[in-house]
mmCIF file of C-alpha atoms in Angstrom:
data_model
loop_
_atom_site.group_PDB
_atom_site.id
_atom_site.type_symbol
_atom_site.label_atom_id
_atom_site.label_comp_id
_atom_site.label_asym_id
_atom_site.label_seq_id
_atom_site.Cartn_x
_atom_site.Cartn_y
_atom_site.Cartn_z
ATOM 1 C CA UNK X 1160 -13.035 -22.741 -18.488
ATOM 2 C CA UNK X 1161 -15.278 -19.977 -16.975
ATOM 3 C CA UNK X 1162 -12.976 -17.446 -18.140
ATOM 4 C CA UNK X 1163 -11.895 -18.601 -21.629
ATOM 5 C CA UNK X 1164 -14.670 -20.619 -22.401
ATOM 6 C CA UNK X 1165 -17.683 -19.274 -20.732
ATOM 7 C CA UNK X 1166 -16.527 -15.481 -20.379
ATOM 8 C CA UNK X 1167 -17.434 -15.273 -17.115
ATOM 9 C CA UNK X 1168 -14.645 -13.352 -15.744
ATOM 10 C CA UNK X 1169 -10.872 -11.912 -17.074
ATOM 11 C CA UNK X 1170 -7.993 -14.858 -16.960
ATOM 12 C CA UNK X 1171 -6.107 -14.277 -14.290
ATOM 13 C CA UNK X 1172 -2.981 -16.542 -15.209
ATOM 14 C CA UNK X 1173 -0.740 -13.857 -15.217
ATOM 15 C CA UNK X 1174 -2.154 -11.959 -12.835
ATOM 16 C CA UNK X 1175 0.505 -10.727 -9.240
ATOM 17 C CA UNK X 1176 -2.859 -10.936 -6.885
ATOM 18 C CA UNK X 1177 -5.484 -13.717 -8.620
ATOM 19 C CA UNK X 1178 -6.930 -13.908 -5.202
ATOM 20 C CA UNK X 1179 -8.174 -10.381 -4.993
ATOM 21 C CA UNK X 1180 -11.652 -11.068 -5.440
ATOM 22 C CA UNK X 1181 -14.144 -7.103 -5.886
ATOM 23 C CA UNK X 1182 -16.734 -9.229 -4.211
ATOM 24 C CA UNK X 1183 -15.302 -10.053 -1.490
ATOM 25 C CA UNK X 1184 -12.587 -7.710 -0.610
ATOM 26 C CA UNK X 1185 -14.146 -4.223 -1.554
ATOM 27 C CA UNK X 1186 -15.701 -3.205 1.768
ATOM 28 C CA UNK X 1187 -17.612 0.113 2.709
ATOM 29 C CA UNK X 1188 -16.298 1.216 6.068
ATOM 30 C CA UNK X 1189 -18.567 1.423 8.818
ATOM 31 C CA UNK X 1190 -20.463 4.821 9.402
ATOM 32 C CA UNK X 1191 -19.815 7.187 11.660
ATOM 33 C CA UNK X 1192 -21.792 7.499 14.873
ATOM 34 C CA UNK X 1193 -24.836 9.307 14.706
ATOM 35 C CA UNK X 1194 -24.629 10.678 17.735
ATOM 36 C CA UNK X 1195 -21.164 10.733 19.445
ATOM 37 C CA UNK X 1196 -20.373 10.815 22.796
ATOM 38 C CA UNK X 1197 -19.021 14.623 23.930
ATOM 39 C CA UNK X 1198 -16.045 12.434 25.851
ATOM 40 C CA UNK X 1199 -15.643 9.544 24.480
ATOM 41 C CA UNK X 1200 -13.615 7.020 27.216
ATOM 42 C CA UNK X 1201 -12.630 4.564 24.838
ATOM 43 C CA UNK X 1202 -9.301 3.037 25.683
ATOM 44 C CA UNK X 1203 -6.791 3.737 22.919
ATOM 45 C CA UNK X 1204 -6.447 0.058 21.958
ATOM 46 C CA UNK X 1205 -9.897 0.601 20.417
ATOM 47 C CA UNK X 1206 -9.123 3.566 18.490
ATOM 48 C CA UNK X 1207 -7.845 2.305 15.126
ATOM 49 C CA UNK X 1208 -4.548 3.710 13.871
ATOM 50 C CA UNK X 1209 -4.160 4.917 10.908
ATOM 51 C CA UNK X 1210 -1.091 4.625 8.728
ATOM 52 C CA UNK X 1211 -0.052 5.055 5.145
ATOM 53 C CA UNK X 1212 2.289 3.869 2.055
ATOM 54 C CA UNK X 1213 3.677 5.993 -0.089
ATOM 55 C CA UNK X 1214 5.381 5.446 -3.896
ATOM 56 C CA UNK X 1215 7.463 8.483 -4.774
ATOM 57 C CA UNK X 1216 7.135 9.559 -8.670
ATOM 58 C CA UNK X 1217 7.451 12.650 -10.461
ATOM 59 C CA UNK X 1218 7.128 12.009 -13.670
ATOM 60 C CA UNK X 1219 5.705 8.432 -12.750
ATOM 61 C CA UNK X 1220 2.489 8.534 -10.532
ATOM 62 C CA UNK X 1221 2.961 9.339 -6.679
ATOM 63 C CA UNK X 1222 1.081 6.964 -4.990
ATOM 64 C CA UNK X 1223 -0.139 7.051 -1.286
ATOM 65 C CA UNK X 1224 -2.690 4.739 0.575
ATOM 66 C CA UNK X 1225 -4.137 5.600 4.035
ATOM 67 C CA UNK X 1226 -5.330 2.343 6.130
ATOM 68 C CA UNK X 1227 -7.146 1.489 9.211
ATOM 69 C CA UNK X 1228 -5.856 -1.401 11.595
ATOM 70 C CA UNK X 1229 -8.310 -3.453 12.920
ATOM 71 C CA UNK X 1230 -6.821 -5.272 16.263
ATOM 72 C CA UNK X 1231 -8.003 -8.335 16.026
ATOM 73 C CA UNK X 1232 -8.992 -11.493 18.607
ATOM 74 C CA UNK X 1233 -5.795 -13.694 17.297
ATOM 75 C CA UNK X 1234 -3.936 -10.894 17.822
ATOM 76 C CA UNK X 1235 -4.777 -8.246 20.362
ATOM 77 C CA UNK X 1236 -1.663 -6.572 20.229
ATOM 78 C CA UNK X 1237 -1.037 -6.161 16.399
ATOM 79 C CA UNK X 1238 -3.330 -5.614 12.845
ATOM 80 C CA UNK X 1239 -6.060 -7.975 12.657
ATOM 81 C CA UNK X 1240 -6.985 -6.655 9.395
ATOM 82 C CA UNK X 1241 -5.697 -3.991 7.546
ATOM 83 C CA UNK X 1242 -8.931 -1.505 5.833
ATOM 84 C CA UNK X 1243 -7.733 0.709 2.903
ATOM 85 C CA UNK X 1244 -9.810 3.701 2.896
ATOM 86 C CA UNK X 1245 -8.311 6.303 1.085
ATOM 87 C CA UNK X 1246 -5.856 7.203 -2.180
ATOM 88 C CA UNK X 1247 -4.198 9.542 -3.814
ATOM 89 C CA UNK X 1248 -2.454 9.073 -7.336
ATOM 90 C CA UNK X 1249 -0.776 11.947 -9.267
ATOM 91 C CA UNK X 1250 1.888 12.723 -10.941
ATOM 92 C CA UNK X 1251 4.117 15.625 -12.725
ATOM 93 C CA UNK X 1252 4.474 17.255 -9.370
ATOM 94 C CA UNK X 1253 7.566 18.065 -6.808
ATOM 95 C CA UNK X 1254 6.755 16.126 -3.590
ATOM 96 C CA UNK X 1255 6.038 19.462 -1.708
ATOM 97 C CA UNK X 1256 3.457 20.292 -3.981
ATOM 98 C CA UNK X 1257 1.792 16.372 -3.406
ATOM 99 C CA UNK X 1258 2.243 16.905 -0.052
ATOM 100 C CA UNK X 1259 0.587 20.493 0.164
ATOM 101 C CA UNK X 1260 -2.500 18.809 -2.325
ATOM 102 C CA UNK X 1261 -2.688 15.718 0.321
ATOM 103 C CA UNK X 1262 -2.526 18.056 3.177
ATOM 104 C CA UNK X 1263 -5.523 20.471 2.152
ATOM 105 C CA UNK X 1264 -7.823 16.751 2.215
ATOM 106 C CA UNK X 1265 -7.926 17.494 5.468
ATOM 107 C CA UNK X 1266 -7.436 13.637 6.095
ATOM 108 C CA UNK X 1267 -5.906 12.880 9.917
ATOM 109 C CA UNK X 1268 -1.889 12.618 9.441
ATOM 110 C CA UNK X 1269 -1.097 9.020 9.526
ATOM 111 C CA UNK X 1270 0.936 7.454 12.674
ATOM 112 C CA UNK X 1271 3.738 6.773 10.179
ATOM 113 C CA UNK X 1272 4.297 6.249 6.308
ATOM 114 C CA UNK X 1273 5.698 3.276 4.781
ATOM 115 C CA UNK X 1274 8.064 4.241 2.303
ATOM 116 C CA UNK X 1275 10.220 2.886 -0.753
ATOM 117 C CA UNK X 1276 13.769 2.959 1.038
ATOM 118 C CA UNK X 1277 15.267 4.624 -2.313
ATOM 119 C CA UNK X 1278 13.555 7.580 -1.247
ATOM 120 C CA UNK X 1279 17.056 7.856 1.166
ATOM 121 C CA UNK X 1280 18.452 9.164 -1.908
ATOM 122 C CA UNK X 1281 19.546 12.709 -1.865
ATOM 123 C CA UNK X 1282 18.876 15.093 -4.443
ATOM 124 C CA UNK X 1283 22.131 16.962 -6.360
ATOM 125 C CA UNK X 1284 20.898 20.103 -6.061
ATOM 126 C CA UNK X 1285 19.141 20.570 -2.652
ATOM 127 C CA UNK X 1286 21.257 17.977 -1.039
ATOM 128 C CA UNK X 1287 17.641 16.334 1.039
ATOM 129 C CA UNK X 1288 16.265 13.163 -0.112
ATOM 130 C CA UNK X 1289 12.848 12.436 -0.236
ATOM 131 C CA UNK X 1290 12.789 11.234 3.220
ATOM 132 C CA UNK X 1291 14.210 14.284 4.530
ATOM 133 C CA UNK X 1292 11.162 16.777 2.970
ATOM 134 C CA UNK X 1293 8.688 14.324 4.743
ATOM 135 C CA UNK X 1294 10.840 14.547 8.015
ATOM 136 C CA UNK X 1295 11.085 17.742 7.842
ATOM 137 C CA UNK X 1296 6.645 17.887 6.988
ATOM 138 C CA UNK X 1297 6.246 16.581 10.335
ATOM 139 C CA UNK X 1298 5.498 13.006 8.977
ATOM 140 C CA UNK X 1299 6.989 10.105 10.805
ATOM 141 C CA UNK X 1300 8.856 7.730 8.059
ATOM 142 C CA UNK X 1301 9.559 3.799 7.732
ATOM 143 C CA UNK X 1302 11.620 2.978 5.109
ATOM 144 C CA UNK X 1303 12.331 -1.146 5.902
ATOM 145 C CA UNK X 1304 14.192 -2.357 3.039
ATOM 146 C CA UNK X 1305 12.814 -5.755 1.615
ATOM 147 C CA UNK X 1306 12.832 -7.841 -1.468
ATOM 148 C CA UNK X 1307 9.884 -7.799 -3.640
ATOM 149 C CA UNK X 1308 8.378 -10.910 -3.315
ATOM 150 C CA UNK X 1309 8.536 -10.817 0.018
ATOM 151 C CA UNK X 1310 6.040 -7.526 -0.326
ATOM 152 C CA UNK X 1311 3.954 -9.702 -2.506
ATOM 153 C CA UNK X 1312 3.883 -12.628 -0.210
ATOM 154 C CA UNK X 1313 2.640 -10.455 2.718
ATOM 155 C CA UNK X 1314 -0.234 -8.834 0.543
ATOM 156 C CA UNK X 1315 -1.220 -12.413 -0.835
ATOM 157 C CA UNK X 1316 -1.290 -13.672 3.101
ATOM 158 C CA UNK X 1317 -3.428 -10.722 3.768
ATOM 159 C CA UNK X 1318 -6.107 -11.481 1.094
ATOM 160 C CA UNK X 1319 -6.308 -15.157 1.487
ATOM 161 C CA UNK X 1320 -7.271 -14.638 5.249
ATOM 162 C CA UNK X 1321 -9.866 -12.057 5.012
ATOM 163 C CA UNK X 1322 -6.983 -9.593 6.517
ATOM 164 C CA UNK X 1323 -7.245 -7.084 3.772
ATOM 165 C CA UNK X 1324 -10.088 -4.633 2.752
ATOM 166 C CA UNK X 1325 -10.477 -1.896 -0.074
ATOM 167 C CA UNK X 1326 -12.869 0.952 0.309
ATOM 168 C CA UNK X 1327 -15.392 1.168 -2.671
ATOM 169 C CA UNK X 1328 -14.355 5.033 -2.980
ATOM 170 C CA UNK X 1329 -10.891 3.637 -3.838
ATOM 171 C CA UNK X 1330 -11.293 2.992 -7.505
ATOM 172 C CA UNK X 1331 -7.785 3.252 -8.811
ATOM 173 C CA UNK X 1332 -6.394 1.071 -6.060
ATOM 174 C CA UNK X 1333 -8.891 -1.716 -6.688
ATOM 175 C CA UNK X 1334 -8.067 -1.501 -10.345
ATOM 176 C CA UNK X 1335 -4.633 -1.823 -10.144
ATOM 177 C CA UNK X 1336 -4.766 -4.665 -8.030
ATOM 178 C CA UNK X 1337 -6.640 -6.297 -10.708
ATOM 179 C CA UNK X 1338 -4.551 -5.272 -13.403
ATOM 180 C CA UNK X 1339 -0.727 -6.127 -12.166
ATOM 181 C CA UNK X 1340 0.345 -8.573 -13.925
ATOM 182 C CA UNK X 1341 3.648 -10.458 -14.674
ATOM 183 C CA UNK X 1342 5.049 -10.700 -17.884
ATOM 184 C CA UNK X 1343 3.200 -13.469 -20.386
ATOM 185 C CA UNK X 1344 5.800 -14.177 -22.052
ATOM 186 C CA UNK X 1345 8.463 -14.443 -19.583
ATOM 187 C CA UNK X 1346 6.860 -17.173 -17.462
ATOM 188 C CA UNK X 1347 10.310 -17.648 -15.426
ATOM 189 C CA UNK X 1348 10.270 -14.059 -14.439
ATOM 190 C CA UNK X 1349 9.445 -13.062 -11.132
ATOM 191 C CA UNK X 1350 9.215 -9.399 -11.368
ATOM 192 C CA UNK X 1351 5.237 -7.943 -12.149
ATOM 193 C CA UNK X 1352 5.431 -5.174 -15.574
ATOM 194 C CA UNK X 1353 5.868 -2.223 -14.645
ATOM 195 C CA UNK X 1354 3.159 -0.959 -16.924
ATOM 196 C CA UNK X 1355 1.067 1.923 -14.524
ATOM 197 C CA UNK X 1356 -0.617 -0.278 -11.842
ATOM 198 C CA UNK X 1357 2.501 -1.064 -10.173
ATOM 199 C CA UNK X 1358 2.570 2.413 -8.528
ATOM 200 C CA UNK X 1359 -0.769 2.259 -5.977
ATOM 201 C CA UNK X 1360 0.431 -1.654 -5.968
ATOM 202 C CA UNK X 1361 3.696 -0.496 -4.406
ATOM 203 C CA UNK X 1362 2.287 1.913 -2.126
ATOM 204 C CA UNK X 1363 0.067 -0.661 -0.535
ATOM 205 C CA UNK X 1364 3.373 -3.247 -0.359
ATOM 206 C CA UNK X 1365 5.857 -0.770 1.333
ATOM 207 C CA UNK X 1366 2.432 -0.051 3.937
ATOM 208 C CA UNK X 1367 2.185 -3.681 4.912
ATOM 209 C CA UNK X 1368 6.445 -4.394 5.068
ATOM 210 C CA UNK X 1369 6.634 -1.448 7.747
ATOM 211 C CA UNK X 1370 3.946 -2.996 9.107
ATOM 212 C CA UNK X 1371 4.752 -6.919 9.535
ATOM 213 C CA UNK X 1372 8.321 -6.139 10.400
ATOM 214 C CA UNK X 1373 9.784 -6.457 13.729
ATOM 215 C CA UNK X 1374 13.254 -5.210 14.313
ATOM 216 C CA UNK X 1375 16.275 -4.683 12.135
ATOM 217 C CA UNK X 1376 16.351 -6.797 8.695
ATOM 218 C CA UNK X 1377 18.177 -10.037 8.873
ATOM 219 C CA UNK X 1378 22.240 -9.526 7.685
ATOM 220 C CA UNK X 1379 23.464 -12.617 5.658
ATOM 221 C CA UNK X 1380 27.101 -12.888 6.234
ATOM 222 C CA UNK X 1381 29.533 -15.480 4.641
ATOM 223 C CA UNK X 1382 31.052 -18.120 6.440
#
């Protein structure tokens, strides 16, 4: 009614996250200190980690999110909450050249990237796959294979429980998680278009699988 009716808001029938919500899940981070301690004695617990996901694309959009995790009081020892705070989205460029444009941010190199496990995939003519040139970059690589709604299902937990932030200075991200839809006219089919906003969409999925997984994927074997 609001939407259709009332044109309050967009419908979000067909939408892969309706419960990403601007007003509640865009959220500044918190400002640096004004006047930091010349040796700090934090405990490292404290220290957030950073971490990232990456989409590879060349002709496509390369996509790549950097996040914060939050420890949390439920869980001391893992990601209470999970604040996105940076992006980068470009495309019609090798992945050294992303990776030299990324670099010169000056950003802090993340713990680990989350990758799309294609990216194992060697090229013809140099004979390294993706994976390799970040290896090779210094970066250190997950690449936990996964089926897509299981990606989905994580990011939906995440929003639903307040476990999942955007930074306001991420505008592409926070579009495209308003934007990815599924198909209208397919309502049977469970894969989203792949239409543009799937890319930073993707990004942020392969971040949180290499997250929430703990040990080897399960092996289904016939019996």
């Amino acid at each position: 009614w609001a939407s259709e009716m009332m044109c309050r808001r967009p419908r979000r029938s067909a939408a892969v996250y309706p419960e990403f919500n601007p007003q509640v899940h865009i959220v500044a981070p918190p400002p640096p200190p004004e006047h930091p301690a010349p040796h700090p004695a934090l405990p490292a617990a404290t220290v957030p980690m950073v971490v990232a996901g990456l989409d590879f694309g060349l002709r496509s959009p390369l996509a790549l999110v950097w996040a914060r995790l939050i420890p949390g009081p439920a869980r001391p020892q893992g990601p209470g909450r999970v604040e996105v705070f940076e992006e980068y989205c470009d495309c019609d460029r090798t992945l050294e050249a992303h990776l030299d444009r990324i670099e010169a941010r000056g950003l802090a190199r993340p713990q680990w990237l989350g990758v799309d496990p294609a990216g194992r995939q060697r090229n013809d003519q140099t004979g390294l796959s993706d994976i390799d040139v970040l290896r090779r970059r210094g970066y250190t690589v997950r690449a936990r294979p996964s089926a897509l709604e299981q990606g989905i299902r994580l990011v939906r937990h995440r929003l639903d429980h307040g476990l999942l932030s955007i930074a306001p200075h991420c505008p592409q991200l926070i579009r495209a998680l308003q934007e990815y839809h599924f198909d209208p006219d397919r309502p049977y089919h469970a894969a989203p278009v792949k239409d543009g906003p799937d890319h930073l969409c993707d990004a942020l999925r392969y971040l949180l699988i290499n997250l929430e997984a703990a040990g080897p994927p399960p092996r289904l074997r016939h019996y």
